[in-house]
Amino acid sequence: VLNAVQDFDFFYFVQQWPGSYCDTKQSCCYPTTGKPATDFGIHGLWPNNNDGTYPSNCDPNNPYDQSQISDLISRMQQNWPTLACPSGTGSTFWSHEWEKHGTCAESVFTNQHAYFKMALDLKNQIDLLSILQGAEIHPDGGSYSLDDIKNAVKSTIGHTPGIQCNVDESGNSQLYQVYICVNGSGSDLIECPVYPRGECGNSIEFPTF
Ligand code: 5GP
Ligand code: 5GP
Ligand code: 5GP
């Protein structure tokens, strides 16, 4: 079977701020392994097309198999914690991400281990919290300008991130997810061909966690 043609254009590498997931009306549940670190967590690594569309759930014959990533589990717990309720170990979240997104990049990842390792290595390479703190943008409940946040990332990684906001219980717009784009072979960070809908105001809160 010919498998050389990539049926997507690039990846979004998406990180979430746990404070912004947890302080919403919907709240959150810490994983069974305990409160995550005060750090961005991985949400996913998502194949995407230049026109903004994306493939999903591409291969029902390749279900999540945690035995293939047993050597990565402690890094996963540390860097890819689940915050959804009810509390879980993370495997439900990781399984969802592999099956919905990872299976659509089988031309790049010959196996699940390669998918999860690439996401973990990107997280390691792009220390978002340090990048922001280096620009005096701290998770202190204060408000920061959207442009300052984007510029802090751009001046460090060379590319403008996509920023997504959500709202806290009082309705304040806050920093929720950061999208960084990676080329289709997974070798380089790139400028995003298309940005996600952000729904941020100009002044956005960076809540504590
Ligand atoms: P939401 O509607 O909460 O923004 O997104 C729900 C889910 O849809 C995400 O967790 C993700 O799986 C998928 N999704 C949303 N936007 C995008 C996108 O722009 N690209 C890709 N590849 N997936 C997306
Ligand atoms: P998406 O489909 O948007 O890639 O992933 C979102 C799905 O993963 C939702 O079904 C959500 O309930 C589940 N999920 C589990 N843990 C988390 C988490 O910590 N953050 C987010 N955004 N979704 C999570
Ligand atoms: P997924 O259910 O598809 O389970 O979640 C849909 C959307 O609801 C996701 O984009 C995620 O951000 C949000 N979500 C799901 N579960 C939770 C939760 O326990 N707490 C919060 N704050 N958001 C959630």
CSV table of C-alpha atoms and ligand atoms in Angstrom, one decimal:
chain,number,residue,atom,x,y,z
A,1,VAL,CA,0.0,0.0,0.0
A,2,LEU,CA,1.3,3.4,-1.0
A,3,ASN,CA,1.7,5.4,2.2
A,4,ALA,CA,4.1,8.1,1.2
A,5,VAL,CA,1.6,10.9,0.6
A,6,GLN,CA,0.9,13.0,3.7
A,7,ASP,CA,-2.7,13.8,3.9
A,8,PHE,CA,-2.3,16.9,6.0
A,9,ASP,CA,0.0,20.0,5.8
A,10,PHE,CA,1.4,20.7,9.3
A,11,PHE,CA,1.0,20.1,13.0
A,12,TYR,CA,-0.4,22.2,15.8
A,13,PHE,CA,1.5,21.6,19.0
A,14,VAL,CA,-1.0,22.7,21.6
A,15,GLN,CA,-0.3,23.4,25.3
A,16,GLN,CA,-2.8,24.4,27.9
A,17,TRP,CA,-2.5,26.5,31.1
A,18,PRO,CA,-4.0,24.3,33.9
A,19,GLY,CA,-5.0,27.4,35.9
A,20,SER,CA,-7.3,28.4,33.1
A,21,TYR,CA,-8.8,25.0,32.6
A,22,CYS,CA,-9.5,24.7,36.3
A,23,ASP,CA,-10.9,28.1,37.3
A,24,THR,CA,-13.9,27.9,34.8
A,25,LYS,CA,-17.5,27.3,35.7
A,26,GLN,CA,-16.9,23.7,34.7
A,27,SER,CA,-14.0,23.3,37.1
A,28,CYS,CA,-11.5,20.4,36.8
A,29,CYS,CA,-10.2,17.3,38.5
A,30,TYR,CA,-6.6,16.7,39.3
A,31,PRO,CA,-5.2,13.4,38.0
A,32,THR,CA,-5.0,10.4,40.3
A,33,THR,CA,-1.2,11.0,40.4
A,34,GLY,CA,-1.7,14.4,42.2
A,35,LYS,CA,-1.8,18.1,41.4
A,36,PRO,CA,0.2,18.8,38.2
A,37,ALA,CA,3.2,21.0,38.2
A,38,THR,CA,2.7,24.8,37.9
A,39,ASP,CA,3.5,24.6,34.2
A,40,PHE,CA,1.8,24.4,30.8
A,41,GLY,CA,0.7,20.9,30.0
A,42,ILE,CA,0.5,19.3,26.6
A,43,HIS,CA,-3.0,19.1,25.1
A,44,GLY,CA,-2.0,17.5,21.8
A,45,LEU,CA,-0.1,17.3,18.6
A,46,TRP,CA,-2.6,17.8,15.8
A,47,PRO,CA,-2.3,17.2,12.1
A,48,ASN,CA,-3.9,20.1,10.3
A,49,ASN,CA,-4.5,21.5,6.8
A,50,ASN,CA,-3.5,24.9,5.5
A,51,ASP,CA,-7.1,25.8,4.9
A,52,GLY,CA,-7.9,25.2,8.6
A,53,THR,CA,-9.7,21.9,8.2
A,54,TYR,CA,-8.2,18.8,9.8
A,55,PRO,CA,-8.5,15.0,9.6
A,56,SER,CA,-9.6,13.0,12.7
A,57,ASN,CA,-10.0,9.4,13.8
A,58,CYS,CA,-8.1,8.1,10.8
A,59,ASP,CA,-7.3,4.5,11.7
A,60,PRO,CA,-9.7,2.4,13.8
A,61,ASN,CA,-7.3,-0.5,13.3
A,62,ASN,CA,-4.6,1.2,15.4
A,63,PRO,CA,-6.1,1.7,18.8
A,64,TYR,CA,-4.1,3.2,21.7
A,65,ASP,CA,-1.8,0.6,23.3
A,66,GLN,CA,-0.1,1.9,26.5
A,67,SER,CA,2.3,-1.1,26.5
A,68,GLN,CA,4.1,0.6,23.6
A,69,ILE,CA,4.9,3.7,25.6
A,70,SER,CA,5.6,2.3,29.0
A,71,ASP,CA,9.0,4.0,29.1
A,72,LEU,CA,7.4,7.4,28.5
A,73,ILE,CA,4.7,7.2,31.2
A,74,SER,CA,6.5,9.2,33.9
A,75,ARG,CA,7.2,12.0,31.3
A,76,MET,CA,3.6,11.8,30.2
A,77,GLN,CA,2.3,12.2,33.8
A,78,GLN,CA,4.6,15.1,34.3
A,79,ASN,CA,4.0,16.9,31.0
A,80,TRP,CA,0.7,15.7,29.7
A,81,PRO,CA,-1.6,15.6,32.8
A,82,THR,CA,-5.3,15.2,32.4
A,83,LEU,CA,-7.5,17.7,34.2
A,84,ALA,CA,-10.9,16.5,33.0
A,85,CYS,CA,-13.4,15.1,35.5
A,86,PRO,CA,-13.6,12.5,36.9
A,87,SER,CA,-10.0,12.1,37.9
A,88,GLY,CA,-8.0,9.7,35.8
A,89,THR,CA,-4.5,8.5,35.3
A,90,GLY,CA,-4.2,10.2,31.9
A,91,SER,CA,-4.7,7.2,29.8
A,92,THR,CA,-8.2,8.2,28.7
A,93,PHE,CA,-6.8,11.6,27.5
A,94,TRP,CA,-3.7,10.1,25.8
A,95,SER,CA,-5.8,7.5,24.1
A,96,HIS,CA,-8.2,10.1,22.8
A,97,GLU,CA,-5.4,12.2,21.5
A,98,TRP,CA,-3.7,9.3,19.7
A,99,GLU,CA,-6.9,7.9,18.2
A,100,LYS,CA,-8.4,11.3,17.1
A,101,HIS,CA,-5.1,13.0,16.0
A,102,GLY,CA,-2.2,10.7,16.1
A,103,THR,CA,-3.7,8.1,13.7
A,104,CYS,CA,-4.0,10.8,11.1
A,105,ALA,CA,-0.2,11.2,10.9
A,106,GLU,CA,0.8,7.6,10.4
A,107,SER,CA,2.9,8.6,7.4
A,108,VAL,CA,5.1,10.5,9.9
A,109,PHE,CA,4.8,8.3,13.0
A,110,THR,CA,5.4,4.7,12.3
A,111,ASN,CA,4.1,3.9,15.8
A,112,GLN,CA,2.5,5.4,18.9
A,113,HIS,CA,5.8,5.7,20.7
A,114,ALA,CA,7.1,8.1,18.0
A,115,TYR,CA,3.9,10.3,18.3
A,116,PHE,CA,4.1,10.7,22.1
A,117,LYS,CA,7.8,11.1,22.1
A,118,MET,CA,7.7,13.9,19.5
A,119,ALA,CA,5.1,15.8,21.6
A,120,LEU,CA,7.2,15.3,24.8
A,121,ASP,CA,10.4,16.4,23.0
A,122,LEU,CA,8.6,19.6,21.7
A,123,LYS,CA,7.5,20.4,25.2
A,124,ASN,CA,11.0,20.0,26.4
A,125,GLN,CA,12.3,22.2,23.6
A,126,ILE,CA,9.7,24.9,24.0
A,127,ASP,CA,9.6,25.9,27.7
A,128,LEU,CA,6.6,28.3,27.4
A,129,LEU,CA,6.4,29.3,31.0
A,130,SER,CA,10.1,30.2,31.1
A,131,ILE,CA,9.7,32.1,27.8
A,132,LEU,CA,6.8,34.1,29.3
A,133,GLN,CA,8.4,34.7,32.6
A,134,GLY,CA,11.6,35.9,30.9
A,135,ALA,CA,9.4,38.6,29.4
A,136,GLU,CA,7.9,39.4,32.9
A,137,ILE,CA,4.7,37.7,32.1
A,138,HIS,CA,3.8,35.7,35.2
A,139,PRO,CA,0.9,33.4,36.3
A,140,ASP,CA,0.0,35.8,39.0
A,141,GLY,CA,-3.6,36.6,38.3
A,142,GLY,CA,-2.5,39.8,36.5
A,143,SER,CA,-3.5,41.1,33.1
A,144,TYR,CA,-1.2,41.1,30.1
A,145,SER,CA,-1.5,42.3,26.6
A,146,LEU,CA,-2.1,39.7,23.9
A,147,ASP,CA,0.6,41.3,21.8
A,148,ASP,CA,3.2,41.1,24.6
A,149,ILE,CA,2.4,37.4,25.0
A,150,LYS,CA,2.7,36.7,21.3
A,151,ASN,CA,5.9,38.8,21.0
A,152,ALA,CA,7.6,37.0,23.9
A,153,VAL,CA,7.1,33.7,22.2
A,154,LYS,CA,8.0,35.0,18.7
A,155,SER,CA,11.2,36.6,20.0
A,156,THR,CA,12.3,33.3,21.5
A,157,ILE,CA,11.2,30.6,19.0
A,158,GLY,CA,11.1,32.8,15.9
A,159,HIS,CA,7.4,32.2,15.1
A,160,THR,CA,4.2,33.8,16.2
A,161,PRO,CA,2.0,31.4,18.3
A,162,GLY,CA,-1.7,31.1,18.2
A,163,ILE,CA,-3.3,32.1,21.5
A,164,GLN,CA,-6.7,30.9,22.7
A,165,CYS,CA,-8.6,32.3,25.6
A,166,ASN,CA,-11.4,31.0,27.7
A,167,VAL,CA,-13.3,32.7,30.5
A,168,ASP,CA,-13.0,32.2,34.3
A,169,GLU,CA,-16.0,32.0,36.6
A,170,SER,CA,-16.4,35.8,36.6
A,171,GLY,CA,-16.3,36.0,32.8
A,172,ASN,CA,-12.7,37.4,32.5
A,173,SER,CA,-10.8,36.4,29.4
A,174,GLN,CA,-7.7,34.4,30.2
A,175,LEU,CA,-4.8,32.7,28.6
A,176,TYR,CA,-5.9,29.1,27.9
A,177,GLN,CA,-4.1,27.5,25.0
A,178,VAL,CA,-0.9,28.2,23.0
A,179,TYR,CA,-0.6,26.8,19.5
A,180,ILE,CA,2.8,26.4,17.9
A,181,CYS,CA,3.2,25.1,14.4
A,182,VAL,CA,5.5,22.4,13.2
A,183,ASN,CA,6.1,21.4,9.6
A,184,GLY,CA,4.5,18.3,8.2
A,185,SER,CA,7.5,16.1,8.6
A,186,GLY,CA,7.9,17.2,12.2
A,187,SER,CA,11.4,18.5,11.8
A,188,ASP,CA,11.0,22.2,12.2
A,189,LEU,CA,8.9,24.9,13.9
A,190,ILE,CA,7.2,27.1,11.3
A,191,GLU,CA,5.0,30.2,11.0
A,192,CYS,CA,1.4,28.9,11.3
A,193,PRO,CA,-0.3,28.7,7.9
A,194,VAL,CA,-3.6,29.4,9.6
A,195,TYR,CA,-4.4,30.4,13.2
A,196,PRO,CA,-7.1,29.0,15.4
A,197,ARG,CA,-9.9,31.2,16.5
A,198,GLY,CA,-8.6,33.0,19.6
A,199,GLU,CA,-11.5,34.8,21.3
A,200,CYS,CA,-9.0,36.8,23.4
A,201,GLY,CA,-9.5,40.5,24.2
A,202,ASN,CA,-6.5,42.8,24.1
A,203,SER,CA,-6.0,42.4,27.9
A,204,ILE,CA,-6.0,38.9,29.2
A,205,GLU,CA,-5.5,37.4,32.6
A,206,PHE,CA,-2.8,34.8,33.4
A,207,PRO,CA,-4.3,33.0,36.4
A,208,THR,CA,-2.3,31.3,39.1
A,209,PHE,CA,-2.2,27.5,39.4
B,1,5GP,P1,-12.8,23.0,20.9
B,1,5GP,O1,-14.1,23.0,20.2
B,1,5GP,O2,-12.9,22.8,22.4
B,1,5GP,O3,-11.9,24.2,20.5
B,1,5GP,O4,-12.0,21.8,20.3
B,1,5GP,C1,-12.5,20.5,20.5
B,1,5GP,C2,-11.5,19.6,19.9
B,1,5GP,O5,-11.5,19.7,18.5
B,1,5GP,C3,-10.0,19.8,20.3
B,1,5GP,O6,-9.7,19.1,21.5
B,1,5GP,C4,-9.3,19.2,19.1
B,1,5GP,O7,-9.3,17.8,19.2
B,1,5GP,C5,-10.2,19.5,17.9
B,1,5GP,N1,-9.8,20.8,17.3
B,1,5GP,C6,-10.4,22.0,17.5
B,1,5GP,N2,-9.8,22.9,16.7
B,1,5GP,C7,-8.9,22.3,16.0
B,1,5GP,C8,-8.0,22.7,15.0
B,1,5GP,O8,-7.9,23.9,14.5
B,1,5GP,N3,-7.2,21.7,14.4
B,1,5GP,C9,-7.2,20.4,14.8
B,1,5GP,N4,-6.4,19.6,14.2
B,1,5GP,N5,-8.1,20.0,15.8
B,1,5GP,C10,-8.9,20.9,16.4
B,2,5GP,P1,-9.6,17.3,21.8
B,2,5GP,O1,-10.7,16.4,21.3
B,2,5GP,O2,-10.0,18.6,22.0
B,2,5GP,O3,-8.3,17.0,21.3
B,2,5GP,O4,-9.5,16.8,23.4
B,2,5GP,C1,-10.4,17.2,24.3
B,2,5GP,C2,-10.9,15.9,24.9
B,2,5GP,O5,-10.0,15.4,25.8
B,2,5GP,C3,-12.2,16.2,25.7
B,2,5GP,O6,-13.0,15.1,25.5
B,2,5GP,C4,-11.8,16.2,27.1
B,2,5GP,O7,-12.7,15.8,28.0
B,2,5GP,C5,-10.6,15.3,27.1
B,2,5GP,N1,-9.6,15.7,28.1
B,2,5GP,C6,-9.1,15.0,29.1
B,2,5GP,N2,-8.3,15.7,29.9
B,2,5GP,C7,-8.2,16.9,29.3
B,2,5GP,C8,-7.5,18.1,29.7
B,2,5GP,O8,-6.7,18.1,30.6
B,2,5GP,N3,-7.6,19.1,28.9
B,2,5GP,C9,-8.5,19.1,27.8
B,2,5GP,N4,-8.5,20.2,27.0
B,2,5GP,N5,-9.2,18.0,27.4
B,2,5GP,C10,-9.0,16.9,28.2
B,3,5GP,P1,-14.3,17.0,25.5
B,3,5GP,O1,-15.4,16.7,26.2
B,3,5GP,O2,-14.8,16.9,24.1
B,3,5GP,O3,-14.8,16.1,26.5
B,3,5GP,O4,-14.5,18.5,26.0
B,3,5GP,C1,-15.2,19.5,25.2
B,3,5GP,C2,-14.6,20.8,25.7
B,3,5GP,O5,-15.0,21.0,27.1
B,3,5GP,C3,-13.1,20.8,25.7
B,3,5GP,O6,-12.6,21.7,24.8
B,3,5GP,C4,-12.6,21.1,27.1
B,3,5GP,O7,-11.8,22.2,27.1
B,3,5GP,C5,-13.9,21.3,27.9
B,3,5GP,N1,-13.9,20.4,29.1
B,3,5GP,C6,-14.1,19.0,29.1
B,3,5GP,N2,-14.1,18.5,30.3
B,3,5GP,C7,-13.8,19.6,31.1
B,3,5GP,C8,-13.6,19.7,32.5
B,3,5GP,O8,-13.7,18.8,33.4
B,3,5GP,N3,-13.3,21.0,33.0
B,3,5GP,C9,-13.2,22.0,32.1
B,3,5GP,N4,-12.9,23.2,32.6
B,3,5GP,N5,-13.4,22.0,30.8
B,3,5GP,C10,-13.7,20.7,30.3
